mmCIF file of C-alpha atoms in Angstrom:
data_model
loop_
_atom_site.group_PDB
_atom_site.id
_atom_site.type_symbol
_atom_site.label_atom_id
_atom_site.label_comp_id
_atom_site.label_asym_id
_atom_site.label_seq_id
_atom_site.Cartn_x
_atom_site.Cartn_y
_atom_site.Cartn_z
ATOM 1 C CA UNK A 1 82.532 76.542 61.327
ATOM 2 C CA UNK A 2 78.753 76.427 61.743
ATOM 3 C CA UNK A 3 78.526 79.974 63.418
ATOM 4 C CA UNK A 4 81.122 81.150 60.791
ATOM 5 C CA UNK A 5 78.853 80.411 57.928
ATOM 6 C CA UNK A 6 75.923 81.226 59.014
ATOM 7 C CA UNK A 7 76.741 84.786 59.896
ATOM 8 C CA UNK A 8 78.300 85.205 56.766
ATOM 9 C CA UNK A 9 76.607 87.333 53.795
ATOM 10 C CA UNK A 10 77.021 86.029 50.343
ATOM 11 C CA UNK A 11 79.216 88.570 48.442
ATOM 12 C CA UNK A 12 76.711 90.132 45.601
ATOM 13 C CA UNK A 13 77.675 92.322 42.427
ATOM 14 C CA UNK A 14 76.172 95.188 41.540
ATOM 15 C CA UNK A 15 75.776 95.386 37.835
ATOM 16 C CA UNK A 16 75.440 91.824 37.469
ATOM 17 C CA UNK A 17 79.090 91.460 35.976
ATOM 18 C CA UNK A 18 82.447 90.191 37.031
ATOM 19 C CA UNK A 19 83.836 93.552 36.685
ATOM 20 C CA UNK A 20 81.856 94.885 39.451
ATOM 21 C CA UNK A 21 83.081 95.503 42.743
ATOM 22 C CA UNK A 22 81.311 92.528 45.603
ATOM 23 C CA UNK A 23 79.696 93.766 48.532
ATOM 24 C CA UNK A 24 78.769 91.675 51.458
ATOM 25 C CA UNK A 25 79.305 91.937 54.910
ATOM 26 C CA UNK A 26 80.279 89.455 58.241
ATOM 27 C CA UNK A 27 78.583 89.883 61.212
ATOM 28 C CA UNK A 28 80.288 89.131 64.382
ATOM 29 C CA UNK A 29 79.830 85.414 65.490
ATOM 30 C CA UNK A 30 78.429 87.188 69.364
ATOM 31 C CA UNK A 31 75.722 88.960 67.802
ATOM 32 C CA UNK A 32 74.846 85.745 66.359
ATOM 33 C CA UNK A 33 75.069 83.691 69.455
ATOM 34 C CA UNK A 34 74.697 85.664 71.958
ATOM 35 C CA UNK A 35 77.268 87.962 74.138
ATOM 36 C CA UNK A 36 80.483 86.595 74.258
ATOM 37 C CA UNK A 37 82.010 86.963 77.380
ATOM 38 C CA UNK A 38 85.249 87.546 76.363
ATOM 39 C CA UNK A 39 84.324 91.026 75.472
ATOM 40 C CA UNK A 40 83.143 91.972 78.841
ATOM 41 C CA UNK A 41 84.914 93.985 80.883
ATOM 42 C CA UNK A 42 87.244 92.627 83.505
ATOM 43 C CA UNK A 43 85.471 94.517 86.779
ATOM 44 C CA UNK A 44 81.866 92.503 85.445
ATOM 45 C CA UNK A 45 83.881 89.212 84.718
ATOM 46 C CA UNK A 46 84.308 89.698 88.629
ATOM 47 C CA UNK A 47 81.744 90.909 89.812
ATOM 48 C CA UNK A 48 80.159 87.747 87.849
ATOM 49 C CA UNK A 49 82.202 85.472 89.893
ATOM 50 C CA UNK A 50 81.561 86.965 93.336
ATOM 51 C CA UNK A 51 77.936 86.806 92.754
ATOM 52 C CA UNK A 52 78.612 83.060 91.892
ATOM 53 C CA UNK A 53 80.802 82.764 95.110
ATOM 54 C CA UNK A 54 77.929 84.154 97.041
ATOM 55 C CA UNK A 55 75.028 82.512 95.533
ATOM 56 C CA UNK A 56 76.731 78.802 97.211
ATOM 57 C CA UNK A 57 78.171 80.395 100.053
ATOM 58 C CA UNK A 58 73.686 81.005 100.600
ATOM 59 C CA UNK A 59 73.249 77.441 100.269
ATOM 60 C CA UNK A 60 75.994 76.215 102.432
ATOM 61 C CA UNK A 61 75.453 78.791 105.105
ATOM 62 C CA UNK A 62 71.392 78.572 104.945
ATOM 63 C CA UNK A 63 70.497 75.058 105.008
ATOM 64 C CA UNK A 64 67.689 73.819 102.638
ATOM 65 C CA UNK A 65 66.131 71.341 101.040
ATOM 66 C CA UNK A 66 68.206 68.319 99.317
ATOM 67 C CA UNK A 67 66.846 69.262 95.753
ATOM 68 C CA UNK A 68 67.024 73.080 96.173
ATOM 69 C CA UNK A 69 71.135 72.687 96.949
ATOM 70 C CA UNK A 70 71.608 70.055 94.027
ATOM 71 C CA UNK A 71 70.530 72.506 91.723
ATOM 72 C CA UNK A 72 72.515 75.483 93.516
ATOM 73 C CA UNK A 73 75.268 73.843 93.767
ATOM 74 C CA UNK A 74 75.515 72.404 90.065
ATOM 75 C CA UNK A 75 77.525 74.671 88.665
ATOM 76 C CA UNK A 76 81.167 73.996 90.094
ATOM 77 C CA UNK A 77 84.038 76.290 90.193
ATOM 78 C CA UNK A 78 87.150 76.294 92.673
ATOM 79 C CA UNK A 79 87.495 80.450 93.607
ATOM 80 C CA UNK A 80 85.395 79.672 96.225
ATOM 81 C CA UNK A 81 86.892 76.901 98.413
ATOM 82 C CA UNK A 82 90.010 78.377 97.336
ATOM 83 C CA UNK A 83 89.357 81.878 98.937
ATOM 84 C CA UNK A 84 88.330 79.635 101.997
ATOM 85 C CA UNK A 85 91.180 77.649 102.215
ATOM 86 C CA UNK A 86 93.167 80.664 102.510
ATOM 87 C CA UNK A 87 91.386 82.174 105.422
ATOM 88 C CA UNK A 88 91.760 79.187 106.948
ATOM 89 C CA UNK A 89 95.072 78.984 106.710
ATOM 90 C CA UNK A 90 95.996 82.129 107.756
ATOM 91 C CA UNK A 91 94.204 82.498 110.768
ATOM 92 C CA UNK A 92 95.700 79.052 111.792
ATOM 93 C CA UNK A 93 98.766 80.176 111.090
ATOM 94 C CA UNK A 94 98.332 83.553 112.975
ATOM 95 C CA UNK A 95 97.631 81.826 116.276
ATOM 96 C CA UNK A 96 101.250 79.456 115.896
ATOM 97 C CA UNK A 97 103.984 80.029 118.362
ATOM 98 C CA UNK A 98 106.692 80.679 115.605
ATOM 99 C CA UNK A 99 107.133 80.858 112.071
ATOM 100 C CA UNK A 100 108.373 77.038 111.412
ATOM 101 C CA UNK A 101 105.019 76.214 113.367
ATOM 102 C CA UNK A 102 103.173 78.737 111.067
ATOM 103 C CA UNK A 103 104.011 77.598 107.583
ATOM 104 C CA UNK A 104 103.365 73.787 108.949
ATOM 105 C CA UNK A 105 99.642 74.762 110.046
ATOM 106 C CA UNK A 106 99.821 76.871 106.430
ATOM 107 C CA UNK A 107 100.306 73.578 104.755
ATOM 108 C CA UNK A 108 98.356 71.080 106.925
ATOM 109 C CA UNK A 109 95.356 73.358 105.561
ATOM 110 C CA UNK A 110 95.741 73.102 102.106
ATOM 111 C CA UNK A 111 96.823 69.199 102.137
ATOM 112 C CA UNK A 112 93.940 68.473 104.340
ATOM 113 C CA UNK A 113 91.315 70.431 102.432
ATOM 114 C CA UNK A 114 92.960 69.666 98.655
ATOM 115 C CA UNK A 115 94.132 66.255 99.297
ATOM 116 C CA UNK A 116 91.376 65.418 101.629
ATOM 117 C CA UNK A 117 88.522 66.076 99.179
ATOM 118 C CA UNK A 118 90.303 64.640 96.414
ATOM 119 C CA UNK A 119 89.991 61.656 98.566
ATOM 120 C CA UNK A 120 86.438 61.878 99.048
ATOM 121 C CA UNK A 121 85.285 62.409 95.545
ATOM 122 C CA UNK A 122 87.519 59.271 94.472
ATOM 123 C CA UNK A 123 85.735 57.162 96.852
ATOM 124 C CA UNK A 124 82.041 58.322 95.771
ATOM 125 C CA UNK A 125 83.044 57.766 92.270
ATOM 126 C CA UNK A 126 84.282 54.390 93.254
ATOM 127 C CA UNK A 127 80.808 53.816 94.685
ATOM 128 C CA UNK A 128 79.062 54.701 91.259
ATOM 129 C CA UNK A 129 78.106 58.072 92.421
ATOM 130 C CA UNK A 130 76.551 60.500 89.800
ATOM 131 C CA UNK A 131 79.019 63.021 90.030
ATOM 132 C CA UNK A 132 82.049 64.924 88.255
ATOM 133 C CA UNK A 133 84.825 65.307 90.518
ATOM 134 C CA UNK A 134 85.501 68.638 90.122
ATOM 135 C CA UNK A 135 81.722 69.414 91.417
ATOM 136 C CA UNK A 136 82.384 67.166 94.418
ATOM 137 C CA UNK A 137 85.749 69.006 95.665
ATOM 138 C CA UNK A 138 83.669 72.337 95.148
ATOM 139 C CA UNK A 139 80.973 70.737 97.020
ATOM 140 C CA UNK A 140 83.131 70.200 99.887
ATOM 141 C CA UNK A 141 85.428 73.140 99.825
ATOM 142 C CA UNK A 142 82.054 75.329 100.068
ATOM 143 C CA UNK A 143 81.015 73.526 102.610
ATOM 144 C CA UNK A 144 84.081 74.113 105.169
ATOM 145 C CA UNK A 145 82.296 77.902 105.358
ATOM 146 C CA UNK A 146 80.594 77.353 108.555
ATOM 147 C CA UNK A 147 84.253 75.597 110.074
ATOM 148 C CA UNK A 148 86.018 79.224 108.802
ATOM 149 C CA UNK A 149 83.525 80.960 110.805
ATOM 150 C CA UNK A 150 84.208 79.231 113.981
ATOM 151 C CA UNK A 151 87.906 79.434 113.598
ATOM 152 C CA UNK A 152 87.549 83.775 112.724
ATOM 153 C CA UNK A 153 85.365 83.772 115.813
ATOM 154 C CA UNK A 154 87.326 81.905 117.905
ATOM 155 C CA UNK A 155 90.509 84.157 116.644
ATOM 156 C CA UNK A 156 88.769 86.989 117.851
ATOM 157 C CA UNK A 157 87.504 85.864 121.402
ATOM 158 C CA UNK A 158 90.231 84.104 122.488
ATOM 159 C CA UNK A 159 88.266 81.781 125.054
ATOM 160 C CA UNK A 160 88.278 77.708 125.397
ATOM 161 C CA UNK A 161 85.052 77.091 125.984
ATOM 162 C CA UNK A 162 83.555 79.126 123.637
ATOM 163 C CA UNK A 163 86.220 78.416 120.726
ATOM 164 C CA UNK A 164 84.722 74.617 121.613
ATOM 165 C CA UNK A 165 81.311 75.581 120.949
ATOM 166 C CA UNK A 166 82.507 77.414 117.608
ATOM 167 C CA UNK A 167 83.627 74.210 116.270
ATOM 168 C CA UNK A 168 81.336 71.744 117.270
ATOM 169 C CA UNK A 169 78.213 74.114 115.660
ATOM 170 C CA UNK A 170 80.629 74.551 112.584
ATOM 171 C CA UNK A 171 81.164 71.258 112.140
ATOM 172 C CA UNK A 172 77.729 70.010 112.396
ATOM 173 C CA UNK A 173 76.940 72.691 110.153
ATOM 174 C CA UNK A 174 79.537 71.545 107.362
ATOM 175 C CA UNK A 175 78.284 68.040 107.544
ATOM 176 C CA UNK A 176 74.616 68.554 107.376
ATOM 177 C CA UNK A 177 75.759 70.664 104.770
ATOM 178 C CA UNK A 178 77.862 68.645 102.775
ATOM 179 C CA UNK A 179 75.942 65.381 103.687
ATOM 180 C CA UNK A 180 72.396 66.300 102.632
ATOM 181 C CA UNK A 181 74.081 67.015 98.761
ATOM 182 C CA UNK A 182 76.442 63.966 98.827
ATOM 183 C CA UNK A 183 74.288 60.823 100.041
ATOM 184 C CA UNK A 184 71.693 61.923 97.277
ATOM 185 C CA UNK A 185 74.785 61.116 94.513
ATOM 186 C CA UNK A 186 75.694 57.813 96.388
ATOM 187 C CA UNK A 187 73.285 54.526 95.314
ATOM 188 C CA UNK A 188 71.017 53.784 98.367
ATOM 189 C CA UNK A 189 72.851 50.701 99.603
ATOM 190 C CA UNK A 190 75.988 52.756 99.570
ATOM 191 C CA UNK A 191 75.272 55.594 101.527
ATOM 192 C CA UNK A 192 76.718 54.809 104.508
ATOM 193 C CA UNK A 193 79.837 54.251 102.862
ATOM 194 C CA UNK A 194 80.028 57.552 100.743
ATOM 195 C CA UNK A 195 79.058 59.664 104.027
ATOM 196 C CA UNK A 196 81.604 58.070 106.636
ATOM 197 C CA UNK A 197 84.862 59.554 104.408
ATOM 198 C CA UNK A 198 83.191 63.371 104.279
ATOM 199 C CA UNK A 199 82.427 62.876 108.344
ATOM 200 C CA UNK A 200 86.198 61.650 109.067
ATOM 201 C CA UNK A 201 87.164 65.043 106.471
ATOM 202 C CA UNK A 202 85.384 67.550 108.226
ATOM 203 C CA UNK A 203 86.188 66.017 111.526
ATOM 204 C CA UNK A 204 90.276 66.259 110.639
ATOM 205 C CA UNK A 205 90.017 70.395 110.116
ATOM 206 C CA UNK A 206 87.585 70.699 112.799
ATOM 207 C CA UNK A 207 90.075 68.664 114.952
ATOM 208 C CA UNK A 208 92.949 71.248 113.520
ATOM 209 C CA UNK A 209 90.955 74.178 114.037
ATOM 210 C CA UNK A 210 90.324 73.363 118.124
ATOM 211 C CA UNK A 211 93.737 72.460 118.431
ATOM 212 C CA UNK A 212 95.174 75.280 117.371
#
């Protein structure tokens, strides 16, 4: 209602009477308060996004300091671990013996990831950490990045030894990751307690991923 009236031009009369006609005008409430994004077209709504997707996917994939990936990772949304979780699923699911065996590696990804870091986030908010639960599951959805990686690569090599070595650098890639952001949310005599859940989460896909 604010916006409304203060964009809004007093009607005025031009002779002074009441029989002549008013003239005002109402400005849109955008030009007001900015561009509304709603006006936008759809390709820069998405091209928006994607440069959102990519700015986190830079601070999961390139490490740095604590403070620099609290404030690039402040700004949640779920497109990205989304997109992630889907990769992950499929190539899973594109190295099963069968289709039954398929949709159950399908659906061991998205329980895992979903469920998993639903988990998580309830157990650092249970531990007083200072943080929305929505910004923790993106947290750790972005962070499975690195553990995508090592499955693509491994789906594309097709050898033991070095699908083994995908997965243990992915994983300690996702936990640095994912630790460095989470124990600064978790009160100091806490820590321990907050980190051990997002180890045992990253250690179930990475587990899935070498078994596959």
């Amino acid at each position: 209602m604010q916006s409304f009236e203060s964009s809004y031009a007093a009607p005025s009369f031009a002779g002074g009477g009441m029989d002549s006609a008013p003239t005002g005008s109402i400005e849109p409430a955008s030009l007001t308060q900015g561009r509304c994004t709603l006006d936008e077209p759809v390709t820069e709504t998405i091209m928006r996004d994607l440069r959102s997707i990519g700015t986190k996917m830079k601070y999961v994939m390139i490490p740095r300091d604590r403070e620099d990936n609290a404030s690039g990772l402040r700004e949640w949304d779920l497109w990205g671990p989304l997109v992630l979780c889907l990769a992950l699923g499929i190539m899973l699911s594109a190295q099963a013996e069968d289709s039954n065996q398929a949709s159950l590696a399908f659906g061991l990804v998205f329980i895992i990831v979903w469920v998993g870091s639903g988990i998580v986030t309830l157990n650092a908010v249970l531990l007083k950490g200072k943080i929305s639960f929505f910004q923790s599951v993106c947290v750790l959805g972005y962070c499975i990045a690195p553990l995508v990686l090592a499955a693509f690569l491994s789906l594309l090599l097709q050898m033991i030894w070095l699908k083994v070595i995908f997965v243990i650098v992915g994983f300690s890639w996702a936990t640095r990751a994912s630790v460095g952001f989470m124990k600064e949310l978790v009160p100091e005599d806490r820590k321990a307690l907050g980190v051990y859940p997002v180890w045992l989460f990253y250690v179930a896909i990475a587990w899935m991923i070498l078994i596959s």
